[in-house]
mmCIF file of C-alpha atoms and ligand atoms in Angstrom:
data_model
loop_
_atom_site.group_PDB
_atom_site.id
_atom_site.type_symbol
_atom_site.label_atom_id
_atom_site.label_comp_id
_atom_site.label_asym_id
_atom_site.label_seq_id
_atom_site.Cartn_x
_atom_site.Cartn_y
_atom_site.Cartn_z
ATOM 1 C CA MET F 1 22.523 -58.374 74.908
ATOM 2 C CA HIS F 2 22.018 -56.789 71.515
ATOM 3 C CA LEU F 3 18.819 -54.793 71.933
ATOM 4 C CA ASP F 4 19.829 -52.804 68.843
ATOM 5 C CA MET F 5 19.287 -55.982 66.805
ATOM 6 C CA LYS F 6 16.003 -57.507 65.685
ATOM 7 C CA PHE F 7 14.105 -60.212 67.575
ATOM 8 C CA GLU F 8 15.025 -63.039 65.170
ATOM 9 C CA THR F 9 18.747 -62.234 65.503
ATOM 10 C CA ARG F 10 18.619 -61.964 69.275
ATOM 11 C CA ALA F 11 16.773 -65.291 69.532
ATOM 12 C CA ILE F 12 19.744 -66.984 67.887
ATOM 13 C CA HIS F 13 22.661 -65.075 69.379
ATOM 14 C CA ASP F 14 21.859 -63.425 72.707
ATOM 15 C CA GLY F 15 23.223 -65.248 75.711
ATOM 16 C CA GLN F 16 24.882 -67.781 73.426
ATOM 17 C CA PRO F 17 28.302 -66.659 72.183
ATOM 18 C CA SER F 18 30.459 -69.421 70.697
ATOM 19 C CA ASP F 19 32.305 -71.455 73.322
ATOM 20 C CA PRO F 20 35.506 -69.584 74.319
ATOM 21 C CA LEU F 21 37.407 -72.847 74.984
ATOM 22 C CA THR F 22 36.751 -74.699 71.715
ATOM 23 C CA GLY F 23 34.973 -72.281 69.392
ATOM 24 C CA ALA F 24 31.926 -74.566 69.321
ATOM 25 C CA VAL F 25 29.130 -72.589 67.687
ATOM 26 C CA THR F 26 26.516 -74.303 69.811
ATOM 27 C CA LEU F 27 26.662 -73.724 73.525
ATOM 28 C CA PRO F 28 27.687 -76.864 75.450
ATOM 29 C CA VAL F 29 25.406 -78.623 77.912
ATOM 30 C CA TYR F 30 27.307 -77.967 81.142
ATOM 31 C CA GLN F 31 26.191 -81.184 82.782
ATOM 32 C CA THR F 32 27.855 -80.534 86.096
ATOM 33 C CA SER F 33 26.596 -79.995 89.598
ATOM 34 C CA THR F 34 29.721 -78.259 90.903
ATOM 35 C CA TYR F 35 32.848 -76.301 89.860
ATOM 36 C CA GLN F 36 36.467 -76.524 90.947
ATOM 37 C CA GLN F 37 37.663 -73.516 92.925
ATOM 38 C CA GLU F 38 41.260 -72.307 92.709
ATOM 39 C CA GLY F 39 41.206 -71.349 96.362
ATOM 40 C CA ILE F 40 38.547 -70.555 98.917
ATOM 41 C CA GLY F 41 36.113 -68.148 97.251
ATOM 42 C CA LYS F 42 38.254 -68.024 94.056
ATOM 43 C CA HIS F 43 36.180 -69.327 91.138
ATOM 44 C CA LYS F 44 35.055 -68.442 87.621
ATOM 45 C CA GLY F 45 31.591 -67.244 88.592
ATOM 46 C CA TYR F 46 30.064 -70.648 89.261
ATOM 47 C CA GLU F 47 30.109 -72.572 92.550
ATOM 48 C CA TYR F 48 27.154 -74.939 92.512
ATOM 49 C CA SER F 49 24.512 -75.574 89.833
ATOM 50 C CA ARG F 50 21.485 -74.800 91.990
ATOM 51 C CA THR F 51 22.928 -71.305 92.339
ATOM 52 C CA GLY F 52 24.108 -70.974 88.754
ATOM 53 C CA ASN F 53 24.969 -73.057 85.695
ATOM 54 C CA PRO F 54 26.390 -71.733 82.398
ATOM 55 C CA THR F 55 23.751 -73.411 80.207
ATOM 56 C CA ARG F 56 20.994 -72.064 82.431
ATOM 57 C CA LYS F 57 22.628 -68.643 82.426
ATOM 58 C CA ALA F 58 22.597 -68.642 78.619
ATOM 59 C CA LEU F 59 18.881 -69.428 78.632
ATOM 60 C CA GLU F 60 18.197 -66.762 81.252
ATOM 61 C CA ASP F 61 20.074 -64.142 79.238
ATOM 62 C CA ALA F 62 18.354 -65.135 76.002
ATOM 63 C CA LEU F 63 14.917 -64.935 77.630
ATOM 64 C CA ALA F 64 15.720 -61.535 79.154
ATOM 65 C CA SER F 65 16.744 -60.291 75.713
ATOM 66 C CA LEU F 66 13.567 -61.531 74.008
ATOM 67 C CA GLU F 67 11.345 -59.890 76.626
ATOM 68 C CA THR F 68 13.616 -56.785 76.483
ATOM 69 C CA GLY F 69 14.222 -57.109 80.206
ATOM 70 C CA ALA F 70 17.449 -56.762 82.165
ATOM 71 C CA PHE F 71 17.236 -60.006 84.153
ATOM 72 C CA GLY F 72 16.000 -63.514 83.381
ATOM 73 C CA LEU F 73 15.516 -66.400 85.785
ATOM 74 C CA ALA F 74 14.748 -69.953 84.702
ATOM 75 C CA PHE F 75 12.692 -72.372 86.789
ATOM 76 C CA ALA F 76 11.816 -76.053 86.681
ATOM 77 C CA SER F 77 8.275 -75.312 85.455
ATOM 78 C CA GLY F 78 5.942 -72.423 84.786
ATOM 79 C CA SER F 79 4.271 -73.229 88.088
ATOM 80 C CA ALA F 80 7.628 -73.013 89.912
ATOM 81 C CA ALA F 81 8.137 -69.582 88.300
ATOM 82 C CA THR F 82 4.638 -68.577 89.475
ATOM 83 C CA VAL F 83 5.442 -69.713 93.013
ATOM 84 C CA ALA F 84 8.697 -67.724 93.006
ATOM 85 C CA VAL F 85 6.728 -64.586 92.130
ATOM 86 C CA LEU F 86 3.998 -65.270 94.698
ATOM 87 C CA GLN F 87 6.679 -65.770 97.357
ATOM 88 C CA MET F 88 7.467 -62.062 97.029
ATOM 89 C CA LEU F 89 4.230 -61.547 98.973
ATOM 90 C CA GLN F 90 3.664 -61.997 102.700
ATOM 91 C CA PRO F 91 0.740 -63.493 104.613
ATOM 92 C CA GLY F 92 -1.776 -60.710 105.250
ATOM 93 C CA GLN F 93 -1.121 -59.058 101.886
ATOM 94 C CA HIS F 94 -3.581 -59.027 99.015
ATOM 95 C CA ILE F 95 -3.333 -60.096 95.378
ATOM 96 C CA ILE F 96 -5.854 -59.354 92.622
ATOM 97 C CA ALA F 97 -5.769 -61.965 89.883
ATOM 98 C CA GLY F 98 -7.524 -61.805 86.556
ATOM 99 C CA ASP F 99 -10.629 -63.993 86.582
ATOM 100 C CA ASP F 100 -9.553 -66.112 83.610
ATOM 101 C CA ILE F 101 -6.237 -67.760 84.448
ATOM 102 C CA TYR F 102 -4.583 -71.137 84.055
ATOM 103 C CA GLY F 103 -6.355 -73.630 86.355
ATOM 104 C CA GLY F 104 -3.071 -74.521 88.057
ATOM 105 C CA THR F 105 -2.450 -70.875 88.964
ATOM 106 C CA PHE F 106 -5.989 -70.697 90.382
ATOM 107 C CA ARG F 107 -5.247 -73.881 92.354
ATOM 108 C CA LEU F 108 -2.033 -72.361 93.749
ATOM 109 C CA LEU F 109 -3.871 -69.219 94.819
ATOM 110 C CA GLU F 110 -6.807 -71.055 96.364
ATOM 111 C CA ARG F 111 -5.223 -74.198 97.824
ATOM 112 C CA VAL F 112 -1.691 -73.065 98.693
ATOM 113 C CA TYR F 113 -1.601 -69.300 99.147
ATOM 114 C CA ARG F 114 -5.043 -68.562 100.620
ATOM 115 C CA PRO F 115 -4.495 -71.131 103.445
ATOM 116 C CA TRP F 116 -0.997 -69.614 103.895
ATOM 117 C CA GLY F 117 -2.601 -66.248 104.644
ATOM 118 C CA LEU F 118 -2.612 -64.405 101.331
ATOM 119 C CA GLU F 119 -5.813 -62.497 100.589
ATOM 120 C CA VAL F 120 -6.918 -63.364 97.064
ATOM 121 C CA SER F 121 -9.572 -61.743 94.931
ATOM 122 C CA TYR F 122 -10.405 -61.774 91.236
ATOM 123 C CA ALA F 123 -11.222 -59.026 88.763
ATOM 124 C CA ASP F 124 -12.623 -59.096 85.257
ATOM 125 C CA THR F 125 -9.484 -59.382 83.114
ATOM 126 C CA SER F 126 -11.002 -57.263 80.358
ATOM 127 C CA ARG F 127 -12.015 -54.320 82.617
ATOM 128 C CA VAL F 128 -9.436 -52.077 84.264
ATOM 129 C CA ASP F 129 -12.138 -50.534 86.496
ATOM 130 C CA SER F 130 -12.780 -53.988 87.935
ATOM 131 C CA PHE F 131 -9.135 -54.060 89.163
ATOM 132 C CA THR F 132 -9.370 -50.479 90.460
ATOM 133 C CA ALA F 133 -12.466 -51.411 92.461
ATOM 134 C CA ALA F 134 -10.751 -54.479 93.945
ATOM 135 C CA ILE F 135 -7.722 -52.587 95.322
ATOM 136 C CA ARG F 136 -7.389 -52.697 99.111
ATOM 137 C CA PRO F 137 -4.854 -50.889 101.328
ATOM 138 C CA ASN F 138 -2.845 -54.142 101.527
ATOM 139 C CA THR F 139 -2.920 -54.960 97.767
ATOM 140 C CA ARG F 140 0.628 -55.710 96.628
ATOM 141 C CA MET F 141 0.247 -57.502 93.305
ATOM 142 C CA ILE F 142 -1.955 -57.713 90.235
ATOM 143 C CA TRP F 143 -1.603 -60.960 88.277
ATOM 144 C CA VAL F 144 -2.989 -61.298 84.777
ATOM 145 C CA GLU F 145 -2.740 -63.473 81.733
ATOM 146 C CA SER F 146 -3.316 -61.852 78.359
ATOM 147 C CA PRO F 147 -4.598 -63.460 76.233
ATOM 148 C CA THR F 148 -6.159 -65.653 78.881
ATOM 149 C CA ASN F 149 -6.369 -69.392 79.169
ATOM 150 C CA PRO F 150 -8.865 -70.567 77.898
ATOM 151 C CA MET F 151 -11.250 -67.713 76.995
ATOM 152 C CA LEU F 152 -8.719 -65.598 75.044
ATOM 153 C CA LYS F 153 -9.722 -62.446 76.901
ATOM 154 C CA LEU F 154 -7.286 -59.548 76.914
ATOM 155 C CA ALA F 155 -6.103 -57.310 79.734
ATOM 156 C CA ASP F 156 -5.335 -53.710 78.843
ATOM 157 C CA LEU F 157 -1.705 -53.977 79.913
ATOM 158 C CA ARG F 158 -0.754 -50.306 79.462
ATOM 159 C CA SER F 159 -3.659 -49.105 81.620
ATOM 160 C CA LEU F 160 -3.137 -51.804 84.243
ATOM 161 C CA ALA F 161 0.555 -50.919 84.426
ATOM 162 C CA SER F 162 -0.175 -47.255 85.047
ATOM 163 C CA LEU F 163 -2.804 -48.142 87.643
ATOM 164 C CA ALA F 164 -0.353 -50.483 89.388
ATOM 165 C CA ARG F 165 2.493 -47.966 89.304
ATOM 166 C CA GLU F 166 0.302 -45.130 90.599
ATOM 167 C CA ARG F 167 -0.809 -47.281 93.542
ATOM 168 C CA GLY F 168 2.563 -48.899 94.358
ATOM 169 C CA ILE F 169 1.401 -52.372 93.279
ATOM 170 C CA LEU F 170 3.420 -54.894 91.252
ATOM 171 C CA LEU F 171 1.974 -55.923 87.890
ATOM 172 C CA ALA F 172 2.872 -59.522 86.958
ATOM 173 C CA VAL F 173 1.901 -60.707 83.478
ATOM 174 C CA ASP F 174 1.847 -64.355 82.449
ATOM 175 C CA ASN F 175 2.887 -63.960 78.802
ATOM 176 C CA THR F 176 2.782 -67.677 77.962
ATOM 177 C CA PHE F 177 0.016 -67.472 75.333
ATOM 178 C CA ALA F 178 1.403 -64.568 73.290
ATOM 179 C CA SER F 179 5.133 -65.253 73.692
ATOM 180 C CA PRO F 180 7.532 -62.295 73.480
ATOM 181 C CA PHE F 181 7.381 -62.513 69.702
ATOM 182 C CA PHE F 182 3.855 -61.071 69.740
ATOM 183 C CA GLN F 183 3.736 -59.183 73.050
ATOM 184 C CA ARG F 184 6.269 -57.685 75.433
ATOM 185 C CA PRO F 185 4.549 -56.633 78.673
ATOM 186 C CA LEU F 186 7.676 -54.979 80.133
ATOM 187 C CA GLU F 187 7.566 -52.475 77.266
ATOM 188 C CA LEU F 188 3.950 -51.750 78.194
ATOM 189 C CA GLY F 189 4.906 -51.039 81.822
ATOM 190 C CA ALA F 190 4.583 -54.371 83.653
ATOM 191 C CA HIS F 191 7.055 -55.032 86.475
ATOM 192 C CA LEU F 192 7.637 -58.654 85.591
ATOM 193 C CA VAL F 193 6.742 -61.328 83.066
ATOM 194 C CA VAL F 194 6.155 -64.995 83.812
ATOM 195 C CA HIS F 195 6.354 -67.853 81.313
ATOM 196 C CA SER F 196 5.649 -71.487 81.127
ATOM 197 C CA THR F 197 8.575 -72.107 78.745
ATOM 198 C CA THR F 198 7.034 -75.565 78.322
ATOM 199 C CA LYS F 199 4.837 -73.898 75.689
ATOM 200 C CA TYR F 200 5.852 -71.665 72.748
ATOM 201 C CA LEU F 201 9.323 -70.730 73.993
ATOM 202 C CA ASN F 202 10.578 -74.299 73.891
ATOM 203 C CA GLY F 203 7.964 -75.148 71.299
ATOM 204 C CA HIS F 204 8.542 -78.876 70.811
ATOM 205 C CA SER F 205 6.531 -80.450 73.646
ATOM 206 C CA ASP F 206 9.613 -82.113 75.108
ATOM 207 C CA VAL F 207 10.534 -79.971 78.129
ATOM 208 C CA VAL F 208 8.705 -78.627 81.187
ATOM 209 C CA GLY F 209 10.120 -75.281 82.303
ATOM 210 C CA GLY F 210 9.364 -71.767 83.444
ATOM 211 C CA ALA F 211 10.880 -68.309 83.617
ATOM 212 C CA VAL F 212 10.547 -64.828 85.076
ATOM 213 C CA VAL F 213 11.930 -61.714 83.375
ATOM 214 C CA THR F 214 12.129 -58.235 84.857
ATOM 215 C CA SER F 215 14.073 -55.010 84.403
ATOM 216 C CA GLU F 216 13.843 -53.981 88.027
ATOM 217 C CA GLU F 217 16.650 -54.782 90.420
ATOM 218 C CA ALA F 218 14.211 -54.594 93.370
ATOM 219 C CA VAL F 219 12.111 -57.339 91.782
ATOM 220 C CA TYR F 220 15.049 -59.407 90.547
ATOM 221 C CA GLN F 221 16.989 -59.634 93.821
ATOM 222 C CA PRO F 222 14.305 -61.386 95.926
ATOM 223 C CA LEU F 223 13.469 -63.698 93.017
ATOM 224 C CA LYS F 224 17.122 -64.606 92.516
ATOM 225 C CA PHE F 225 17.468 -65.242 96.242
ATOM 226 C CA TYR F 226 14.364 -67.440 96.228
ATOM 227 C CA GLN F 227 15.470 -69.344 93.099
ATOM 228 C CA ASN F 228 18.651 -70.415 94.868
ATOM 229 C CA ALA F 229 17.088 -70.893 98.296
ATOM 230 C CA ALA F 230 14.130 -73.014 97.129
ATOM 231 C CA GLY F 231 16.020 -74.733 94.325
ATOM 232 C CA ALA F 232 13.254 -75.339 91.745
ATOM 233 C CA VAL F 233 15.779 -74.936 88.929
ATOM 234 C CA PRO F 234 15.820 -76.620 85.511
ATOM 235 C CA GLY F 235 18.622 -79.018 84.626
ATOM 236 C CA PRO F 236 21.187 -78.098 81.963
ATOM 237 C CA TRP F 237 19.738 -80.448 79.335
ATOM 238 C CA ASP F 238 16.309 -78.888 79.641
ATOM 239 C CA CYS F 239 17.863 -75.422 79.395
ATOM 240 C CA TRP F 240 19.774 -76.461 76.288
ATOM 241 C CA LEU F 241 16.689 -77.889 74.611
ATOM 242 C CA THR F 242 14.733 -74.746 75.423
ATOM 243 C CA LEU F 243 17.540 -72.596 73.981
ATOM 244 C CA ARG F 244 17.417 -74.669 70.820
ATOM 245 C CA GLY F 245 13.675 -74.136 70.641
ATOM 246 C CA LEU F 246 14.020 -70.377 71.188
ATOM 247 C CA LYS F 247 16.147 -69.978 68.070
ATOM 248 C CA THR F 248 13.143 -70.700 65.851
ATOM 249 C CA LEU F 249 10.525 -68.889 67.941
ATOM 250 C CA ALA F 250 9.931 -66.166 65.357
ATOM 251 C CA VAL F 251 9.437 -68.513 62.417
ATOM 252 C CA ARG F 252 7.242 -70.830 64.457
ATOM 253 C CA MET F 253 5.046 -68.033 65.811
ATOM 254 C CA ARG F 254 4.369 -66.665 62.328
ATOM 255 C CA GLU F 255 3.218 -70.103 61.183
ATOM 256 C CA HIS F 256 1.145 -70.715 64.333
ATOM 257 C CA GLU F 257 -0.624 -67.431 63.764
ATOM 258 C CA LYS F 258 -1.178 -67.954 60.051
ATOM 259 C CA ASN F 259 -2.817 -71.331 60.708
ATOM 260 C CA ALA F 260 -4.807 -70.113 63.727
ATOM 261 C CA LEU F 261 -6.278 -67.188 61.801
ATOM 262 C CA ARG F 262 -7.214 -69.447 58.931
ATOM 263 C CA LEU F 263 -8.883 -71.978 61.225
ATOM 264 C CA ALA F 264 -10.644 -69.279 63.269
ATOM 265 C CA ARG F 265 -12.201 -67.930 60.042
ATOM 266 C CA PHE F 266 -13.144 -71.438 58.936
ATOM 267 C CA LEU F 267 -14.723 -72.341 62.278
ATOM 268 C CA GLU F 268 -16.500 -69.009 62.616
ATOM 269 C CA GLN F 269 -18.708 -69.758 59.622
ATOM 270 C CA HIS F 270 -19.124 -73.489 60.348
ATOM 271 C CA PRO F 271 -22.714 -74.446 61.317
ATOM 272 C CA ALA F 272 -21.542 -76.915 64.004
ATOM 273 C CA ILE F 273 -19.748 -74.125 65.898
ATOM 274 C CA GLU F 274 -21.614 -71.739 68.181
ATOM 275 C CA GLN F 275 -18.777 -69.404 69.064
ATOM 276 C CA VAL F 276 -15.101 -68.890 68.273
ATOM 277 C CA TYR F 277 -12.764 -66.992 70.595
ATOM 278 C CA TYR F 278 -9.685 -65.628 68.828
ATOM 279 C CA PRO F 279 -8.324 -62.088 69.283
ATOM 280 C CA GLY F 280 -7.418 -61.929 65.594
ATOM 281 C CA LEU F 281 -11.075 -62.021 64.498
ATOM 282 C CA PRO F 282 -12.555 -58.549 63.984
ATOM 283 C CA ASN F 283 -15.631 -59.568 66.000
ATOM 284 C CA HIS F 284 -13.530 -60.401 69.094
ATOM 285 C CA PRO F 285 -14.663 -57.737 71.591
ATOM 286 C CA GLN F 286 -11.057 -56.697 72.191
ATOM 287 C CA HIS F 287 -9.693 -56.955 68.657
ATOM 288 C CA GLY F 288 -8.738 -53.256 68.738
ATOM 289 C CA LEU F 289 -6.861 -53.667 72.026
ATOM 290 C CA ALA F 290 -5.104 -56.745 70.625
ATOM 291 C CA LYS F 291 -3.869 -54.680 67.672
ATOM 292 C CA SER F 292 -2.637 -51.917 69.957
ATOM 293 C CA GLN F 293 -0.634 -54.035 72.420
ATOM 294 C CA MET F 294 0.324 -57.122 70.408
ATOM 295 C CA SER F 295 2.108 -57.442 67.081
ATOM 296 C CA GLY F 296 0.144 -60.604 66.226
ATOM 297 C CA PHE F 297 -2.652 -62.700 67.672
ATOM 298 C CA GLY F 298 -0.960 -66.003 68.448
ATOM 299 C CA GLY F 299 -1.807 -69.622 67.828
ATOM 300 C CA MET F 300 -4.453 -70.315 70.476
ATOM 301 C CA LEU F 301 -8.190 -70.307 69.942
ATOM 302 C CA SER F 302 -11.214 -71.656 71.777
ATOM 303 C CA MET F 303 -14.608 -72.623 70.442
ATOM 304 C CA GLU F 304 -18.021 -73.794 71.593
ATOM 305 C CA LEU F 305 -19.606 -76.699 69.775
ATOM 306 C CA ALA F 306 -23.315 -76.882 69.053
ATOM 307 C CA GLY F 307 -24.796 -80.009 70.671
ATOM 308 C CA GLY F 308 -23.034 -79.965 74.063
ATOM 309 C CA LEU F 309 -20.909 -82.736 75.549
ATOM 310 C CA ALA F 310 -22.103 -85.445 73.112
ATOM 311 C CA ALA F 311 -20.950 -83.301 70.185
ATOM 312 C CA VAL F 312 -17.629 -82.669 71.940
ATOM 313 C CA GLU F 313 -17.020 -86.418 72.396
ATOM 314 C CA ARG F 314 -17.953 -87.211 68.801
ATOM 315 C CA PHE F 315 -15.685 -84.436 67.493
ATOM 316 C CA LEU F 316 -12.717 -85.570 69.598
ATOM 317 C CA SER F 317 -13.096 -89.201 68.506
ATOM 318 C CA ARG F 318 -13.048 -88.229 64.801
ATOM 319 C CA LEU F 319 -9.903 -86.049 64.830
ATOM 320 C CA LYS F 320 -6.810 -87.465 63.126
ATOM 321 C CA ILE F 321 -4.159 -84.722 63.342
ATOM 322 C CA PHE F 322 -5.200 -82.689 66.383
ATOM 323 C CA LEU F 323 -4.184 -84.739 69.425
ATOM 324 C CA LEU F 324 -6.228 -84.658 72.599
ATOM 325 C CA ALA F 325 -3.640 -83.561 75.156
ATOM 326 C CA GLU F 326 -2.834 -81.093 77.913
ATOM 327 C CA SER F 327 -0.417 -78.270 77.135
ATOM 328 C CA LEU F 328 -0.003 -76.008 74.131
ATOM 329 C CA GLY F 329 2.515 -74.111 72.049
ATOM 330 C CA GLY F 330 4.282 -77.060 70.426
ATOM 331 C CA VAL F 331 4.754 -77.549 66.688
ATOM 332 C CA GLU F 332 1.982 -80.167 66.677
ATOM 333 C CA SER F 333 -1.702 -79.255 66.877
ATOM 334 C CA LEU F 334 -3.401 -80.154 70.147
ATOM 335 C CA VAL F 335 -6.962 -79.988 71.358
ATOM 336 C CA CYS F 336 -7.893 -79.739 75.000
ATOM 337 C CA TYR F 337 -11.170 -79.950 76.870
ATOM 338 C CA PRO F 338 -10.650 -77.304 79.603
ATOM 339 C CA PRO F 339 -13.546 -78.320 81.921
ATOM 340 C CA ARG F 340 -11.902 -81.698 82.588
ATOM 341 C CA MET F 341 -8.274 -80.975 81.729
ATOM 342 C CA THR F 342 -6.471 -77.636 82.275
ATOM 343 C CA HIS F 343 -9.328 -76.263 84.382
ATOM 344 C CA GLY F 344 -10.369 -79.493 86.085
ATOM 345 C CA ALA F 345 -8.956 -78.060 89.334
ATOM 346 C CA MET F 346 -11.574 -75.304 89.237
ATOM 347 C CA PRO F 347 -14.993 -76.008 90.838
ATOM 348 C CA PRO F 348 -17.823 -76.155 88.224
ATOM 349 C CA ALA F 349 -19.516 -72.979 89.528
ATOM 350 C CA GLU F 350 -16.244 -71.025 89.255
ATOM 351 C CA ARG F 351 -15.731 -72.382 85.734
ATOM 352 C CA LEU F 352 -19.205 -71.352 84.578
ATOM 353 C CA GLN F 353 -18.797 -67.917 86.115
ATOM 354 C CA ARG F 354 -15.703 -67.532 83.915
ATOM 355 C CA GLY F 355 -17.593 -68.621 80.794
ATOM 356 C CA ILE F 356 -15.981 -72.079 80.596
ATOM 357 C CA LYS F 357 -18.998 -74.059 79.412
ATOM 358 C CA ASP F 358 -19.273 -77.816 78.958
ATOM 359 C CA ASN F 359 -19.065 -77.435 75.151
ATOM 360 C CA LEU F 360 -15.786 -75.470 75.197
ATOM 361 C CA LEU F 361 -12.709 -76.784 73.409
ATOM 362 C CA ARG F 362 -9.319 -75.117 73.206
ATOM 363 C CA LEU F 363 -7.095 -75.553 70.173
ATOM 364 C CA SER F 364 -3.345 -75.083 70.152
ATOM 365 C CA VAL F 365 -2.864 -74.679 66.421
ATOM 366 C CA GLY F 366 0.419 -76.176 65.287
ATOM 367 C CA ILE F 367 2.581 -75.541 62.261
ATOM 368 C CA GLU F 368 1.457 -78.465 60.107
ATOM 369 C CA HIS F 369 0.069 -77.464 56.696
ATOM 370 C CA GLY F 370 -3.107 -75.376 57.052
ATOM 371 C CA ASP F 371 -4.905 -77.451 54.380
ATOM 372 C CA ASP F 372 -4.498 -80.602 56.468
ATOM 373 C CA LEU F 373 -5.578 -78.918 59.692
ATOM 374 C CA GLU F 374 -8.705 -77.445 58.118
ATOM 375 C CA GLU F 375 -9.546 -80.804 56.562
ATOM 376 C CA ASP F 376 -9.091 -82.513 59.941
ATOM 377 C CA LEU F 377 -11.439 -80.113 61.746
ATOM 378 C CA GLY F 378 -13.967 -80.139 58.894
ATOM 379 C CA HIS F 379 -14.071 -83.920 58.865
ATOM 380 C CA ALA F 380 -14.414 -84.203 62.638
ATOM 381 C CA LEU F 381 -17.239 -81.644 62.693
ATOM 382 C CA GLY F 382 -19.011 -83.115 59.652
HETATM 383 C C1 PLP V 1 -0.844 -69.697 80.903
HETATM 384 C C2 PLP V 1 -0.110 -70.711 81.719
HETATM 385 N N1 PLP V 1 0.655 -70.314 82.749
HETATM 386 C C3 PLP V 1 1.332 -71.198 83.518
HETATM 387 C C4 PLP V 1 1.265 -72.558 83.271
HETATM 388 C C5 PLP V 1 2.022 -73.513 84.162
HETATM 389 O O1 PLP V 1 3.168 -73.959 83.522
HETATM 390 P P1 PLP V 1 3.839 -75.397 83.763
HETATM 391 O O2 PLP V 1 2.863 -76.411 83.270
HETATM 392 O O3 PLP V 1 5.099 -75.309 82.954
HETATM 393 O O4 PLP V 1 4.076 -75.529 85.219
HETATM 394 C C6 PLP V 1 0.503 -73.019 82.210
HETATM 395 C C7 PLP V 1 0.426 -74.472 81.940
HETATM 396 O O5 PLP V 1 -0.400 -74.948 81.203
HETATM 397 C C8 PLP V 1 -0.212 -72.077 81.403
HETATM 398 O O6 PLP V 1 -0.977 -72.475 80.373
#
């Protein structure tokens, strides 16, 4: 790892030295399930690809470097990474999750872990005192997204980290929306970072994957054990594609942000839009916090359309570039309707409580030309 070097350089080189056998500049796809041993227990560090694979190892090291952590672990999806982290808890223990989280994480907490015996409660992501008030004697983990999906709320990560550390609680941060290019929770004190690498890290909407990064041996060891024991690992091809995506993360994120800021400003003054949620707008209630814990505001924004569901349907049917699709963080612009898509797993009352109204749309702003994206939105709203 070259933590003395800049992010852009590490994204291209860390974890990926040229191949010692051939000199190949690009790391090979080690498409193998097993490894020949010279004698019993005598091998070159790899025995079986569920336990370890060189292409996966390269991805894990690269991800650790970008999050400035000591250890990276890759999983078959962001949800598999989430499960690995939740498996550090025991039935009878308590987790406090931020109120605005990916619908699939909510579904895991409510439909898998609550029946399993985990006590689950929610706190207002944007208020540290709401987490303090929710702490019980058996609280073992705080789980937040920042910015959140889909309301783009922020958690004060520095304050949450000191609260968690004072009270002997683990702070897990899902950093999928910001990516390590704009935010590094471990540097702000979090114990571990979770990613759906499906999104910005891979960046090309062609791989589903996940990761956990930590600097703490006591967090890494149980996760590493679980990764091998449960086996929800990504294949070497997916790791290779994600590594290829990572190399351009910095250039992509700058373009995502440039376009998102432009569109947020455009939408903010558009008469067909009631509300825009983007941490880069000065009127975002946590704009100051965003500037203090992030180095940029990312490529995600949400908005409420005047005219309710009918207006939403009309808008979606008139778009030409923005594609109606689940997911986010790819080079292409996507639009999603959270009440029926990403947050369809959440009961309507829970959704409304979190501010997810029936006229909410989420945009993953891609890196097409900003002129074309603005024209597309303007036309669809017109
Ligand atoms: C913030 C966030 N975390 C986790 C996930 C789950 O990741 P995956 O779809 O790779 O399982 C998603 C997926 O949309 C997400 O948006």
